[in-house]
Short mmCIF file of C-alpha atoms in Angstrom, two decimals:
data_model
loop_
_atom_site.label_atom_id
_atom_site.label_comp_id
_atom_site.label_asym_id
_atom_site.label_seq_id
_atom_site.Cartn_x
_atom_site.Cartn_y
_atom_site.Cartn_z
CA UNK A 1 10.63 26.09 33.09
CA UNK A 2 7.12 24.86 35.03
CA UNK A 3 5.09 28.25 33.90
CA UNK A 4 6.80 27.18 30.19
CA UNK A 5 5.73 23.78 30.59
CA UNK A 6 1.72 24.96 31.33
CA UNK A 7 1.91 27.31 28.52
CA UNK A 8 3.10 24.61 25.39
CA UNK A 9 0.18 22.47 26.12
CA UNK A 10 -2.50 25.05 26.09
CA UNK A 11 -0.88 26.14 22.41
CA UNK A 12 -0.83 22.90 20.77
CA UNK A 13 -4.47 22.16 22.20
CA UNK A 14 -5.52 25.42 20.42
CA UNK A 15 -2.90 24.60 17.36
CA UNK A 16 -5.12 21.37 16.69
CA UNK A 17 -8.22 23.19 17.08
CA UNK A 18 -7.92 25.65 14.64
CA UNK A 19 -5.61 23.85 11.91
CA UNK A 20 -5.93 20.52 9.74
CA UNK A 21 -3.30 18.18 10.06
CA UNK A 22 0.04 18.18 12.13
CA UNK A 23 1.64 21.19 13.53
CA UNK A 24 5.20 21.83 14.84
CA UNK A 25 5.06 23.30 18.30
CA UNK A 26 7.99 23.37 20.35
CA UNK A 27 9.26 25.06 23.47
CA UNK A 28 12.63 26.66 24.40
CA UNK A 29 14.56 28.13 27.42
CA UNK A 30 16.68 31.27 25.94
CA UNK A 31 20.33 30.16 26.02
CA UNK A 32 22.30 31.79 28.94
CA UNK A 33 24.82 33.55 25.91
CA UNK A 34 21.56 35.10 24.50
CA UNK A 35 20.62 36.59 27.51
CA UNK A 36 23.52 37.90 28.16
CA UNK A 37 23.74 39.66 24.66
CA UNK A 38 20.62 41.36 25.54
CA UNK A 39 21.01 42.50 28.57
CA UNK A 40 24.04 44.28 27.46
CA UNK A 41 22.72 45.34 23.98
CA UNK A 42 19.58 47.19 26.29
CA UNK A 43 21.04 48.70 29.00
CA UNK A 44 17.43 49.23 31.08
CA UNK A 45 16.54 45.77 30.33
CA UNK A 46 16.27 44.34 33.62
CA UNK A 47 16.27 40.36 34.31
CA UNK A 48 12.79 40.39 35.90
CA UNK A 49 11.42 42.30 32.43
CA UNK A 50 12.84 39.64 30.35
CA UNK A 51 9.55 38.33 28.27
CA UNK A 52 11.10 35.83 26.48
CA UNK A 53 13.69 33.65 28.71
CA UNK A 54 10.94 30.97 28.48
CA UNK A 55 9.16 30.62 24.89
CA UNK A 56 7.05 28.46 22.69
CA UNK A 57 6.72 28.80 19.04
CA UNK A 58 3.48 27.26 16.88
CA UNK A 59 5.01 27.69 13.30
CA UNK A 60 1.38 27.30 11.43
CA UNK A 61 0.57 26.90 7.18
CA UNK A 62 -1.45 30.40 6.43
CA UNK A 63 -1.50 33.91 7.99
CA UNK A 64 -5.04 32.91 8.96
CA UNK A 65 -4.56 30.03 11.19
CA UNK A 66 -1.55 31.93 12.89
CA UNK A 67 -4.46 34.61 13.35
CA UNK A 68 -6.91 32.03 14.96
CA UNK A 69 -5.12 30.69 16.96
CA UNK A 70 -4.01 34.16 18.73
CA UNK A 71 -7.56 34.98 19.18
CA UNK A 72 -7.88 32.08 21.50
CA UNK A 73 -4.74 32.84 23.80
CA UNK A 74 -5.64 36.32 23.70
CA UNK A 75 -9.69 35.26 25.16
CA UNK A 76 -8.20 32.31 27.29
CA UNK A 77 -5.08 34.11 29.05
CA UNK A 78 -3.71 36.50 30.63
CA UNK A 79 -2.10 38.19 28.27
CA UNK A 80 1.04 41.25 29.39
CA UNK A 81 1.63 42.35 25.68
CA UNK A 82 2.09 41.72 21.93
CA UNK A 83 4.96 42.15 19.57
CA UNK A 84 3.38 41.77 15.70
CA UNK A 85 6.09 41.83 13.29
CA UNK A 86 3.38 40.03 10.55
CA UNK A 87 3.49 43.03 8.24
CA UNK A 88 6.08 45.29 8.51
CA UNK A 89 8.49 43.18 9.58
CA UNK A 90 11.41 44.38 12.71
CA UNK A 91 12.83 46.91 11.39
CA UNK A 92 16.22 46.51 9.65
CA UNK A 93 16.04 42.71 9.46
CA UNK A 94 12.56 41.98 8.35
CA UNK A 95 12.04 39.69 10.88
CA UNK A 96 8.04 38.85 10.93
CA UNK A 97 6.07 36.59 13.80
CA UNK A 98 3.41 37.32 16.19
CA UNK A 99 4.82 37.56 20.13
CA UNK A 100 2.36 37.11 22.94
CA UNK A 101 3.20 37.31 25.99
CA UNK A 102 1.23 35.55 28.36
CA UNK A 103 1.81 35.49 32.03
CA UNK A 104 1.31 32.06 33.96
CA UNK A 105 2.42 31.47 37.67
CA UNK A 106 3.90 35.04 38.15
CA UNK A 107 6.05 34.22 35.08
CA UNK A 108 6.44 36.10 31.79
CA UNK A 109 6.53 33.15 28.79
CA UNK A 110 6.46 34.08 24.77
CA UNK A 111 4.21 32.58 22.99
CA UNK A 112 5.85 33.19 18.91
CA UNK A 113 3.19 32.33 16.37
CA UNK A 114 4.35 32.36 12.89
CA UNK A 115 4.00 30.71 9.40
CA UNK A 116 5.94 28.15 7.58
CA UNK A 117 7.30 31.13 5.31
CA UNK A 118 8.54 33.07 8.22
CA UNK A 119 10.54 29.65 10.01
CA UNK A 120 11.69 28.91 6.59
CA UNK A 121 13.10 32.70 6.57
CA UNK A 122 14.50 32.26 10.55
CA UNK A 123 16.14 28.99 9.94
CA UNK A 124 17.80 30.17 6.88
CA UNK A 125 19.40 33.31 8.64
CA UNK A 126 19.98 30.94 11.65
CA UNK A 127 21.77 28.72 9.28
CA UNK A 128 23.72 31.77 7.97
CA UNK A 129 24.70 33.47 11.46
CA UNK A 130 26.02 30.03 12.60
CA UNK A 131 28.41 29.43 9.42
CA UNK A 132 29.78 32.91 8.98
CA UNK A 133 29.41 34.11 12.79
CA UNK A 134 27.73 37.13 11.90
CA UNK A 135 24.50 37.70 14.96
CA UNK A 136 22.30 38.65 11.71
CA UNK A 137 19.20 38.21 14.47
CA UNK A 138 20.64 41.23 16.26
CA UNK A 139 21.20 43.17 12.45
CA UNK A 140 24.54 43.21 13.29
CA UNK A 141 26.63 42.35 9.67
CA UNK A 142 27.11 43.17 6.37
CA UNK A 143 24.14 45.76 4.82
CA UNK A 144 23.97 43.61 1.45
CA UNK A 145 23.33 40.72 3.33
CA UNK A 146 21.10 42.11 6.28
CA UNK A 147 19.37 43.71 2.98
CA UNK A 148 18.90 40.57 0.87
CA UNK A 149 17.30 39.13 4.18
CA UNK A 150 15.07 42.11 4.69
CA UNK A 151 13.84 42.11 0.91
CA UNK A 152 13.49 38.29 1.25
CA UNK A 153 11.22 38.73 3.98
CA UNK A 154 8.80 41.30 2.04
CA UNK A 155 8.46 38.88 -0.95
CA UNK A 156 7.68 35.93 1.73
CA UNK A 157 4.95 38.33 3.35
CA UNK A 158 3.44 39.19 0.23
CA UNK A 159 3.37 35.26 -1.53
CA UNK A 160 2.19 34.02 2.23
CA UNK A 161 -0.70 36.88 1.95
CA UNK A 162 -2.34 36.10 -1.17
CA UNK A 163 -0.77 39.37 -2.80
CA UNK A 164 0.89 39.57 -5.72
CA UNK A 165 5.06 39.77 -5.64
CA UNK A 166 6.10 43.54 -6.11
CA UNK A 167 8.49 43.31 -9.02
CA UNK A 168 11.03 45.99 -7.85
CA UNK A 169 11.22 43.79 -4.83
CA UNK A 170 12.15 40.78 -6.69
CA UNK A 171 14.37 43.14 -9.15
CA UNK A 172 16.13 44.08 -5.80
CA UNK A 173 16.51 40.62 -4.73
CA UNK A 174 17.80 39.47 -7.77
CA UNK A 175 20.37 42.23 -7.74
CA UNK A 176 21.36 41.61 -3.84
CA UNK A 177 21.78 37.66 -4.64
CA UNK A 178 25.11 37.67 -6.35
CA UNK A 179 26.84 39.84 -3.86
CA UNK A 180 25.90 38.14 -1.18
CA UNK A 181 26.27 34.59 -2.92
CA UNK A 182 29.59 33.69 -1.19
CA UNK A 183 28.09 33.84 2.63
CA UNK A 184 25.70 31.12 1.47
CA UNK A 185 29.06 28.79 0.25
CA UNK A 186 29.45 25.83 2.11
CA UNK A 187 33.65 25.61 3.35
CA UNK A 188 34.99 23.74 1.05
CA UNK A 189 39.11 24.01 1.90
CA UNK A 190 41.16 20.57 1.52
CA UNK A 191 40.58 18.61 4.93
CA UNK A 192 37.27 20.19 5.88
CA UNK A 193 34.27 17.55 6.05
CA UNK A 194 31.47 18.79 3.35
CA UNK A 195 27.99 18.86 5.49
#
């Protein structure tokens, strides 16, 4: 938690350096369940590896400021590694953020960098995983729906970067949306409170 606590900071110093206006940057500890998960899901993972038991995200308007501000943790610290998921995406979820992985007092802390786009996409499949129980983070679940997310996540990429939406990609999404419609339902059995 103290290495976590010098890192968040440092970010939102750079944050309001290289951005107009107000900026959401927050800081987490990775829940003890998580942790768990992935030290069984990868079976060399050791507990002293773990990059990202203490992490900050900067969720920032354009690809470019997300850019900027990288460049300055990258010249200012010590940084152990990078995980860029902008373009591609992770593989079969379409997850997309930059990870940097700065070390501060002998500690590994994540530094997540991504746009509004990209929370907008991880809160939505947050949202998801909570109501239906499905770990869609860890592309466990149903392909449709891992797929709608992925395809989602390419047309987010694209509007975000100033390129123009490919059309079999919306096509797809369009096709993907009513079979997957009932995992976005709200529960709506007699006695259960609507949220």
């Amino acid at each position: 938690a103290y290495p976590l606590s010098l890192v968040t900071p440092g970010v939102r110093n750079w944050v309001s350096q290289e951005t107009a206006g107000e900026v959401i940057v927050g800081q987490r500890l990775k829940r003890f369940d998580r942790i768990l998960d992935k030290l069984e899901r990868l079976h060399s993972m050791r507990l002293t590896q773990m990059e990202d038991i203490g992490g900050c995200r900067a969720v920032l308007r354009t690809p470019a400021e997300v850019e900027a501000v990288a460049r300055r943790i990258r010249r200012k610290w010590d940084v152990q590694g990078e995980s860029d998921y902008r373009e591609l995406g992770k593989p079969i979820t379409g997850y997309r953020s930059l990870h940097v992985i700065v070390e501060r007092r002998e500690r590994l802390v994540e530094v997540q960098l991504r746009t509004t786009g990209q929370q907008y996409w991880a809160e939505v499949v947050e949202r998801t995983s909570s109501r239906t129980g499905i770990k869609l983070k860890d592309g466990d679940g149903p392909r449709r729906l891992i797929e709608y997310f992925r395809v989602a996540s390419d047309i987010t990429w694209q509007q975000e970067n100033g390129i123009r939406v490919d059309q079999d990609l919306r096509a797809e999404l369009a096709n993907l949306r009513p079979q997957v419609a009932r995992y976005f339902q709200r529960d709506r059995r007699p006695g259960r409170r609507r949220r």
